[in-house]
């Protein structure tokens, strides 16, 4: 990008932040949620100290904070007490996409393995957070009593597993049926007002140094829009029981709960734990459902096309940023290109060139206008010097502006001509930025040589340095306007941007570097044309 684009991008960011902070948050009313459909979020914050001898597996050494209604704590009631005389076994439901390993202790999921996705260690990706030994996916709660230590009887029949437990004439059943893809049907019988948990967080193996990595958060779809709840707001938020579905997500994966008959109540929790000297926190979410506890879980990747085919507005989980409409169309183009190219890195290169070609007329108009303004600067400064002696005299300032306007008109120059074409491109820039930052297709996708994962940062920092160098060349080739201090500031910008994006995903940096290289060629051609015209 040339300096006007940089300025325009910075101004756009500043405007959006200002608008969100001082206008939307204060003057735009949030959607009202009917009181009958909202329950106070029973958020609990739990501190876990890990036993080092267990290699990161906690012993449930829990400390309650302000909220006393902590659903993790196992009740001492006879009905909910551990029946350790039964043998603990594992049971598996699987298809070609998903492998769910259940334990009959609690009837919970020990592992939710996505067969088509790998972790950094080469193993198949597991959605279950292995650091915590409690609140596993599908744990049942009756009030503040947990059933996670009860050993159920289990019966496996094809793609269905039934867990049952009988005590004092009361029979509890948990039934799970694995459907196509990543869908798991469930129903619970025998409890008065049970809650079922999505489980604590997501797999923590993808914690990275980059600030572009993402932690788990809560999302829900309500009244036609998706809402996201950051960890720092979990203790304050009210989750609407009128939500269509709820989820725990990170950038690439999600656990979604969709009830068949609606939610009765939703409870969000936040757990803190330590791994060595580092402290982490994970979200948890449990739900009570209307009529009977039955519904569907989606346990898998945030693949835009797949989520779209499933309906339920699941595809809104894929975050295309502020300019989502642009992002979705650009994603379709990028996906289409990759079908022919077969390499996401080269697809990004070709995609960037195509976008630059489409925008070439706008860029050309902006750069030509900038060159004209540069040529006109001596006359502009002469007029400004002429009126400098009048100081802040508003009458003389008005006359100066009028004289400048007449000069622009005579020379056929629009002072905003260099900026307006760049402003038009800002939505496209941000759409591409969010697109390359959030689509799961780039996860673990190699490009060439040392770039093995386009969603991760360049381990040798070749791409960020190349981006910074090409950005500096663009600045040097672009017609310089403004005073000396402004020109020096613009030359510093590439260095600043390089440090800001040093840990950015390789796919994003590849786009930016390709964009700069194309800009260099474009600027060289335009500079030659301007010299010939002169």
mmCIF file of N, CA, C and O in Angstrom, residues 242-308:
data_model
loop_
_atom_site.group_PDB
_atom_site.id
_atom_site.type_symbol
_atom_site.label_atom_id
_atom_site.label_comp_id
_atom_site.label_asym_id
_atom_site.label_seq_id
_atom_site.Cartn_x
_atom_site.Cartn_y
_atom_site.Cartn_z
ATOM 1 N N UNK A 242 -33.607 -17.565 25.073
ATOM 2 C CA UNK A 242 -34.252 -17.558 23.761
ATOM 3 C C UNK A 242 -33.289 -17.770 22.621
ATOM 4 O O UNK A 242 -33.672 -17.700 21.442
ATOM 5 N N UNK A 243 -32.012 -18.029 22.924
ATOM 6 C CA UNK A 243 -31.012 -18.257 21.882
ATOM 7 C C UNK A 243 -31.370 -19.503 21.072
ATOM 8 O O UNK A 243 -31.933 -20.475 21.581
ATOM 9 N N UNK A 244 -31.020 -19.456 19.800
ATOM 10 C CA UNK A 244 -31.265 -20.601 18.915
ATOM 11 C C UNK A 244 -30.273 -21.712 19.196
ATOM 12 O O UNK A 244 -30.620 -22.904 19.165
ATOM 13 N N UNK A 245 -29.035 -21.337 19.442
ATOM 14 C CA UNK A 245 -27.991 -22.287 19.819
ATOM 15 C C UNK A 245 -26.894 -21.559 20.580
ATOM 16 O O UNK A 245 -26.809 -20.330 20.542
ATOM 17 N N UNK A 246 -26.071 -22.322 21.275
ATOM 18 C CA UNK A 246 -24.926 -21.767 21.996
ATOM 19 C C UNK A 246 -23.693 -22.573 21.617
ATOM 20 O O UNK A 246 -23.805 -23.716 21.159
ATOM 21 N N UNK A 247 -22.531 -21.967 21.798
ATOM 22 C CA UNK A 247 -21.298 -22.649 21.396
ATOM 23 C C UNK A 247 -20.122 -22.192 22.232
ATOM 24 O O UNK A 247 -20.110 -21.087 22.772
ATOM 25 N N UNK A 248 -19.132 -23.056 22.343
ATOM 26 C CA UNK A 248 -17.798 -22.686 22.786
ATOM 27 C C UNK A 248 -16.902 -22.837 21.567
ATOM 28 O O UNK A 248 -16.870 -23.911 20.946
ATOM 29 N N UNK A 249 -16.207 -21.777 21.212
ATOM 30 C CA UNK A 249 -15.450 -21.777 19.968
ATOM 31 C C UNK A 249 -14.054 -21.194 20.184
ATOM 32 O O UNK A 249 -13.808 -20.461 21.134
ATOM 33 N N UNK A 250 -13.155 -21.532 19.261
ATOM 34 C CA UNK A 250 -11.936 -20.766 19.073
ATOM 35 C C UNK A 250 -11.885 -20.376 17.601
ATOM 36 O O UNK A 250 -12.916 -20.418 16.921
ATOM 37 N N UNK A 251 -10.755 -19.985 17.090
ATOM 38 C CA UNK A 251 -10.711 -19.483 15.710
ATOM 39 C C UNK A 251 -11.166 -20.528 14.693
ATOM 40 O O UNK A 251 -11.836 -20.200 13.713
ATOM 41 N N UNK A 252 -10.838 -21.802 14.913
ATOM 42 C CA UNK A 252 -11.051 -22.801 13.877
ATOM 43 C C UNK A 252 -12.046 -23.902 14.221
ATOM 44 O O UNK A 252 -12.509 -24.600 13.318
ATOM 45 N N UNK A 253 -12.368 -24.088 15.507
ATOM 46 C CA UNK A 253 -13.217 -25.209 15.901
ATOM 47 C C UNK A 253 -14.325 -24.737 16.848
ATOM 48 O O UNK A 253 -14.208 -23.678 17.466
ATOM 49 N N UNK A 254 -15.362 -25.569 16.955
ATOM 50 C CA UNK A 254 -16.494 -25.188 17.812
ATOM 51 C C UNK A 254 -17.216 -26.420 18.332
ATOM 52 O O UNK A 254 -17.256 -27.477 17.679
ATOM 53 N N UNK A 255 -17.759 -26.271 19.529
ATOM 54 C CA UNK A 255 -18.735 -27.215 20.081
ATOM 55 C C UNK A 255 -20.049 -26.451 20.172
ATOM 56 O O UNK A 255 -20.139 -25.464 20.900
ATOM 57 N N UNK A 256 -21.055 -26.891 19.417
ATOM 58 C CA UNK A 256 -22.340 -26.184 19.359
ATOM 59 C C UNK A 256 -23.421 -27.064 19.958
ATOM 60 O O UNK A 256 -23.496 -28.261 19.671
ATOM 61 N N UNK A 257 -24.281 -26.467 20.768
ATOM 62 C CA UNK A 257 -25.440 -27.159 21.335
ATOM 63 C C UNK A 257 -26.714 -26.515 20.809
ATOM 64 O O UNK A 257 -26.944 -25.322 21.002
ATOM 65 N N UNK A 258 -27.531 -27.314 20.130
ATOM 66 C CA UNK A 258 -28.815 -26.849 19.601
ATOM 67 C C UNK A 258 -29.938 -27.683 20.213
ATOM 68 O O UNK A 258 -30.007 -28.897 19.972
ATOM 69 N N UNK A 259 -30.829 -27.096 21.017
ATOM 70 C CA UNK A 259 -31.907 -27.857 21.634
ATOM 71 C C UNK A 259 -33.042 -28.106 20.644
ATOM 72 O O UNK A 259 -33.247 -27.326 19.712
ATOM 73 N N UNK A 260 -33.772 -29.176 20.838
ATOM 74 C CA UNK A 260 -34.931 -29.441 19.980
ATOM 75 C C UNK A 260 -36.131 -28.577 20.375
ATOM 76 O O UNK A 260 -36.953 -28.219 19.532
ATOM 77 N N UNK A 261 -36.233 -28.240 21.666
ATOM 78 C CA UNK A 261 -37.406 -27.500 22.143
ATOM 79 C C UNK A 261 -37.060 -26.194 22.853
ATOM 80 O O UNK A 261 -37.881 -25.648 23.572
ATOM 81 N N UNK A 262 -35.865 -25.708 22.658
ATOM 82 C CA UNK A 262 -35.485 -24.438 23.264
ATOM 83 C C UNK A 262 -34.791 -24.603 24.604
ATOM 84 O O UNK A 262 -34.876 -25.647 25.261
ATOM 85 N N UNK A 263 -34.105 -23.551 25.024
ATOM 86 C CA UNK A 263 -33.412 -23.545 26.310
ATOM 87 C C UNK A 263 -34.339 -23.063 27.417
ATOM 88 O O UNK A 263 -35.161 -22.177 27.216
ATOM 89 N N UNK A 264 -34.142 -23.631 28.612
ATOM 90 C CA UNK A 264 -34.803 -23.111 29.800
ATOM 91 C C UNK A 264 -33.860 -22.181 30.561
ATOM 92 O O UNK A 264 -34.268 -21.151 31.086
ATOM 93 N N UNK A 265 -32.582 -22.537 30.589
ATOM 94 C CA UNK A 265 -31.607 -21.763 31.356
ATOM 95 C C UNK A 265 -30.209 -22.037 30.796
ATOM 96 O O UNK A 265 -29.937 -23.121 30.275
ATOM 97 N N UNK A 266 -29.331 -21.052 30.904
ATOM 98 C CA UNK A 266 -27.951 -21.187 30.450
ATOM 99 C C UNK A 266 -27.013 -20.689 31.542
ATOM 100 O O UNK A 266 -27.259 -19.642 32.136
ATOM 101 N N UNK A 267 -25.950 -21.422 31.797
ATOM 102 C CA UNK A 267 -24.982 -21.056 32.828
ATOM 103 C C UNK A 267 -23.581 -21.018 32.220
ATOM 104 O O UNK A 267 -23.124 -21.985 31.617
ATOM 105 N N UNK A 268 -22.924 -19.910 32.386
ATOM 106 C CA UNK A 268 -21.548 -19.759 31.898
ATOM 107 C C UNK A 268 -20.592 -19.751 33.080
ATOM 108 O O UNK A 268 -20.897 -19.189 34.126
ATOM 109 N N UNK A 269 -19.434 -20.370 32.900
ATOM 110 C CA UNK A 269 -18.431 -20.439 33.961
ATOM 111 C C UNK A 269 -17.053 -20.143 33.385
ATOM 112 O O UNK A 269 -16.832 -20.251 32.176
ATOM 113 N N UNK A 270 -16.149 -19.781 34.261
ATOM 114 C CA UNK A 270 -14.766 -19.530 33.868
ATOM 115 C C UNK A 270 -13.857 -20.243 34.857
ATOM 116 O O UNK A 270 -13.974 -20.044 36.070
ATOM 117 N N UNK A 271 -12.970 -21.094 34.362
ATOM 118 C CA UNK A 271 -12.043 -21.834 35.198
ATOM 119 C C UNK A 271 -10.620 -21.343 34.975
ATOM 120 O O UNK A 271 -10.185 -21.203 33.831
ATOM 121 N N UNK A 272 -9.909 -21.099 36.059
ATOM 122 C CA UNK A 272 -8.495 -20.732 35.981
ATOM 123 C C UNK A 272 -7.650 -21.933 36.381
ATOM 124 O O UNK A 272 -8.006 -22.681 37.298
ATOM 125 N N UNK A 273 -6.533 -22.115 35.695
ATOM 126 C CA UNK A 273 -5.624 -23.202 36.057
ATOM 127 C C UNK A 273 -4.198 -22.802 35.698
ATOM 128 O O UNK A 273 -3.966 -21.823 34.995
ATOM 129 N N UNK A 274 -3.266 -23.560 36.202
ATOM 130 C CA UNK A 274 -1.853 -23.277 35.951
ATOM 131 C C UNK A 274 -1.191 -24.462 35.263
ATOM 132 O O UNK A 274 -1.481 -25.614 35.554
ATOM 133 N N UNK A 275 -0.302 -24.136 34.329
ATOM 134 C CA UNK A 275 0.603 -25.125 33.742
ATOM 135 C C UNK A 275 2.007 -24.607 33.993
ATOM 136 O O UNK A 275 2.446 -23.664 33.339
ATOM 137 N N UNK A 276 2.672 -25.190 34.968
ATOM 138 C CA UNK A 276 3.956 -24.641 35.375
ATOM 139 C C UNK A 276 3.745 -23.280 36.015
ATOM 140 O O UNK A 276 2.981 -23.129 36.957
ATOM 141 N N UNK A 277 4.416 -22.259 35.462
ATOM 142 C CA UNK A 277 4.274 -20.906 35.996
ATOM 143 C C UNK A 277 3.221 -20.085 35.251
ATOM 144 O O UNK A 277 2.875 -18.989 35.678
ATOM 145 N N UNK A 278 2.722 -20.635 34.136
ATOM 146 C CA UNK A 278 1.765 -19.896 33.319
ATOM 147 C C UNK A 278 0.345 -20.129 33.806
ATOM 148 O O UNK A 278 -0.016 -21.241 34.205
ATOM 149 N N UNK A 279 -0.456 -19.080 33.759
ATOM 150 C CA UNK A 279 -1.853 -19.175 34.154
ATOM 151 C C UNK A 279 -2.741 -19.087 32.911
ATOM 152 O O UNK A 279 -2.500 -18.275 32.021
ATOM 153 N N UNK A 280 -3.757 -19.917 32.876
ATOM 154 C CA UNK A 280 -4.699 -19.924 31.765
ATOM 155 C C UNK A 280 -6.123 -19.944 32.315
ATOM 156 O O UNK A 280 -6.354 -20.222 33.500
ATOM 157 N N UNK A 281 -7.068 -19.666 31.445
ATOM 158 C CA UNK A 281 -8.481 -19.767 31.817
ATOM 159 C C UNK A 281 -9.255 -20.343 30.650
ATOM 160 O O UNK A 281 -8.877 -20.163 29.488
ATOM 161 N N UNK A 282 -10.312 -21.068 30.953
ATOM 162 C CA UNK A 282 -11.159 -21.658 29.917
ATOM 163 C C UNK A 282 -12.619 -21.406 30.244
ATOM 164 O O UNK A 282 -13.009 -21.276 31.407
ATOM 165 N N UNK A 283 -13.419 -21.332 29.187
ATOM 166 C CA UNK A 283 -14.863 -21.135 29.350
ATOM 167 C C UNK A 283 -15.557 -22.477 29.519
ATOM 168 O O UNK A 283 -15.098 -23.505 29.029
ATOM 169 N N UNK A 284 -16.674 -22.435 30.193
ATOM 170 C CA UNK A 284 -17.556 -23.598 30.236
ATOM 171 C C UNK A 284 -18.996 -23.121 30.124
ATOM 172 O O UNK A 284 -19.310 -21.976 30.480
ATOM 173 N N UNK A 285 -19.848 -23.995 29.638
ATOM 174 C CA UNK A 285 -21.244 -23.619 29.411
ATOM 175 C C UNK A 285 -22.116 -24.847 29.608
ATOM 176 O O UNK A 285 -21.855 -25.909 29.042
ATOM 177 N N UNK A 286 -23.124 -24.714 30.446
ATOM 178 C CA UNK A 286 -24.084 -25.797 30.632
ATOM 179 C C UNK A 286 -25.484 -25.259 30.402
ATOM 180 O O UNK A 286 -25.755 -24.076 30.599
ATOM 181 N N UNK A 287 -26.389 -26.159 29.983
ATOM 182 C CA UNK A 287 -27.724 -25.720 29.568
ATOM 183 C C UNK A 287 -28.802 -26.647 30.109
ATOM 184 O O UNK A 287 -28.633 -27.866 30.149
ATOM 185 N N UNK A 288 -29.894 -26.027 30.537
ATOM 186 C CA UNK A 288 -31.119 -26.752 30.864
ATOM 187 C C UNK A 288 -32.111 -26.472 29.735
ATOM 188 O O UNK A 288 -32.239 -25.331 29.283
ATOM 189 N N UNK A 289 -32.790 -27.524 29.279
ATOM 190 C CA UNK A 289 -33.642 -27.393 28.102
ATOM 191 C C UNK A 289 -35.120 -27.532 28.451
ATOM 192 O O UNK A 289 -35.492 -28.093 29.476
ATOM 193 N N UNK A 290 -35.957 -27.005 27.579
ATOM 194 C CA UNK A 290 -37.406 -27.079 27.775
ATOM 195 C C UNK A 290 -37.912 -28.484 27.477
ATOM 196 O O UNK A 290 -37.323 -29.222 26.688
ATOM 197 N N UNK A 291 -39.042 -28.822 28.109
ATOM 198 C CA UNK A 291 -39.719 -30.112 27.932
ATOM 199 C C UNK A 291 -38.821 -31.258 28.358
ATOM 200 O O UNK A 291 -38.856 -31.712 29.489
ATOM 201 N N UNK A 292 -37.983 -31.738 27.477
ATOM 202 C CA UNK A 292 -37.041 -32.776 27.888
ATOM 203 C C UNK A 292 -35.658 -32.416 27.357
ATOM 204 O O UNK A 292 -35.515 -31.646 26.409
ATOM 205 N N UNK A 293 -34.647 -32.973 27.993
ATOM 206 C CA UNK A 293 -33.272 -32.653 27.641
ATOM 207 C C UNK A 293 -32.893 -33.449 26.393
ATOM 208 O O UNK A 293 -32.447 -34.594 26.463
ATOM 209 N N UNK A 294 -33.069 -32.811 25.227
ATOM 210 C CA UNK A 294 -32.722 -33.477 23.975
ATOM 211 C C UNK A 294 -32.332 -32.427 22.949
ATOM 212 O O UNK A 294 -32.824 -31.298 22.964
ATOM 213 N N UNK A 295 -31.430 -32.808 22.075
ATOM 214 C CA UNK A 295 -30.975 -31.867 21.063
ATOM 215 C C UNK A 295 -29.823 -32.439 20.271
ATOM 216 O O UNK A 295 -29.660 -33.666 20.172
ATOM 217 N N UNK A 296 -29.026 -31.554 19.697
ATOM 218 C CA UNK A 296 -27.897 -31.952 18.875
ATOM 219 C C UNK A 296 -26.644 -31.185 19.258
ATOM 220 O O UNK A 296 -26.708 -30.009 19.602
ATOM 221 N N UNK A 297 -25.515 -31.884 19.178
ATOM 222 C CA UNK A 297 -24.210 -31.241 19.277
ATOM 223 C C UNK A 297 -23.568 -31.244 17.901
ATOM 224 O O UNK A 297 -23.650 -32.252 17.184
ATOM 225 N N UNK A 298 -22.946 -30.120 17.555
ATOM 226 C CA UNK A 298 -22.010 -30.119 16.430
ATOM 227 C C UNK A 298 -20.617 -30.042 17.052
ATOM 228 O O UNK A 298 -20.326 -29.134 17.840
ATOM 229 N N UNK A 299 -19.760 -30.978 16.686
ATOM 230 C CA UNK A 299 -18.439 -31.086 17.298
ATOM 231 C C UNK A 299 -17.394 -31.140 16.191
ATOM 232 O O UNK A 299 -17.055 -32.222 15.699
ATOM 233 N N UNK A 300 -16.940 -29.979 15.748
ATOM 234 C CA UNK A 300 -16.029 -30.044 14.625
ATOM 235 C C UNK A 300 -15.466 -28.720 14.166
ATOM 236 O O UNK A 300 -15.496 -27.711 14.879
ATOM 237 N N UNK A 301 -14.960 -28.719 12.936
ATOM 238 C CA UNK A 301 -14.293 -27.537 12.374
ATOM 239 C C UNK A 301 -15.291 -26.493 11.913
ATOM 240 O O UNK A 301 -16.430 -26.811 11.566
ATOM 241 N N UNK A 302 -14.849 -25.246 11.882
ATOM 242 C CA UNK A 302 -15.683 -24.151 11.382
ATOM 243 C C UNK A 302 -15.453 -23.992 9.876
ATOM 244 O O UNK A 302 -14.923 -22.994 9.403
ATOM 245 N N UNK A 303 -15.865 -25.019 9.141
ATOM 246 C CA UNK A 303 -15.798 -24.996 7.682
ATOM 247 C C UNK A 303 -17.031 -24.260 7.167
ATOM 248 O O UNK A 303 -18.162 -24.701 7.401
ATOM 249 N N UNK A 304 -16.825 -23.176 6.471
ATOM 250 C CA UNK A 304 -17.930 -22.301 6.086
ATOM 251 C C UNK A 304 -18.973 -23.026 5.236
ATOM 252 O O UNK A 304 -20.176 -22.928 5.508
ATOM 253 N N UNK A 305 -18.535 -23.773 4.256
ATOM 254 C CA UNK A 305 -19.477 -24.452 3.369
ATOM 255 C C UNK A 305 -20.251 -25.543 4.106
ATOM 256 O O UNK A 305 -21.459 -25.699 3.937
ATOM 257 N N UNK A 306 -19.541 -26.311 4.931
ATOM 258 C CA UNK A 306 -20.208 -27.384 5.668
ATOM 259 C C UNK A 306 -21.231 -26.818 6.651
ATOM 260 O O UNK A 306 -22.358 -27.310 6.749
ATOM 261 N N UNK A 307 -20.847 -25.787 7.381
ATOM 262 C CA UNK A 307 -21.775 -25.181 8.336
ATOM 263 C C UNK A 307 -22.992 -24.590 7.616
ATOM 264 O O UNK A 307 -24.108 -24.628 8.122
ATOM 265 N N UNK A 308 -22.764 -24.040 6.414
ATOM 266 C CA UNK A 308 -23.870 -23.509 5.627
ATOM 267 C C UNK A 308 -24.844 -24.593 5.209
ATOM 268 O O UNK A 308 -26.069 -24.392 5.227
#
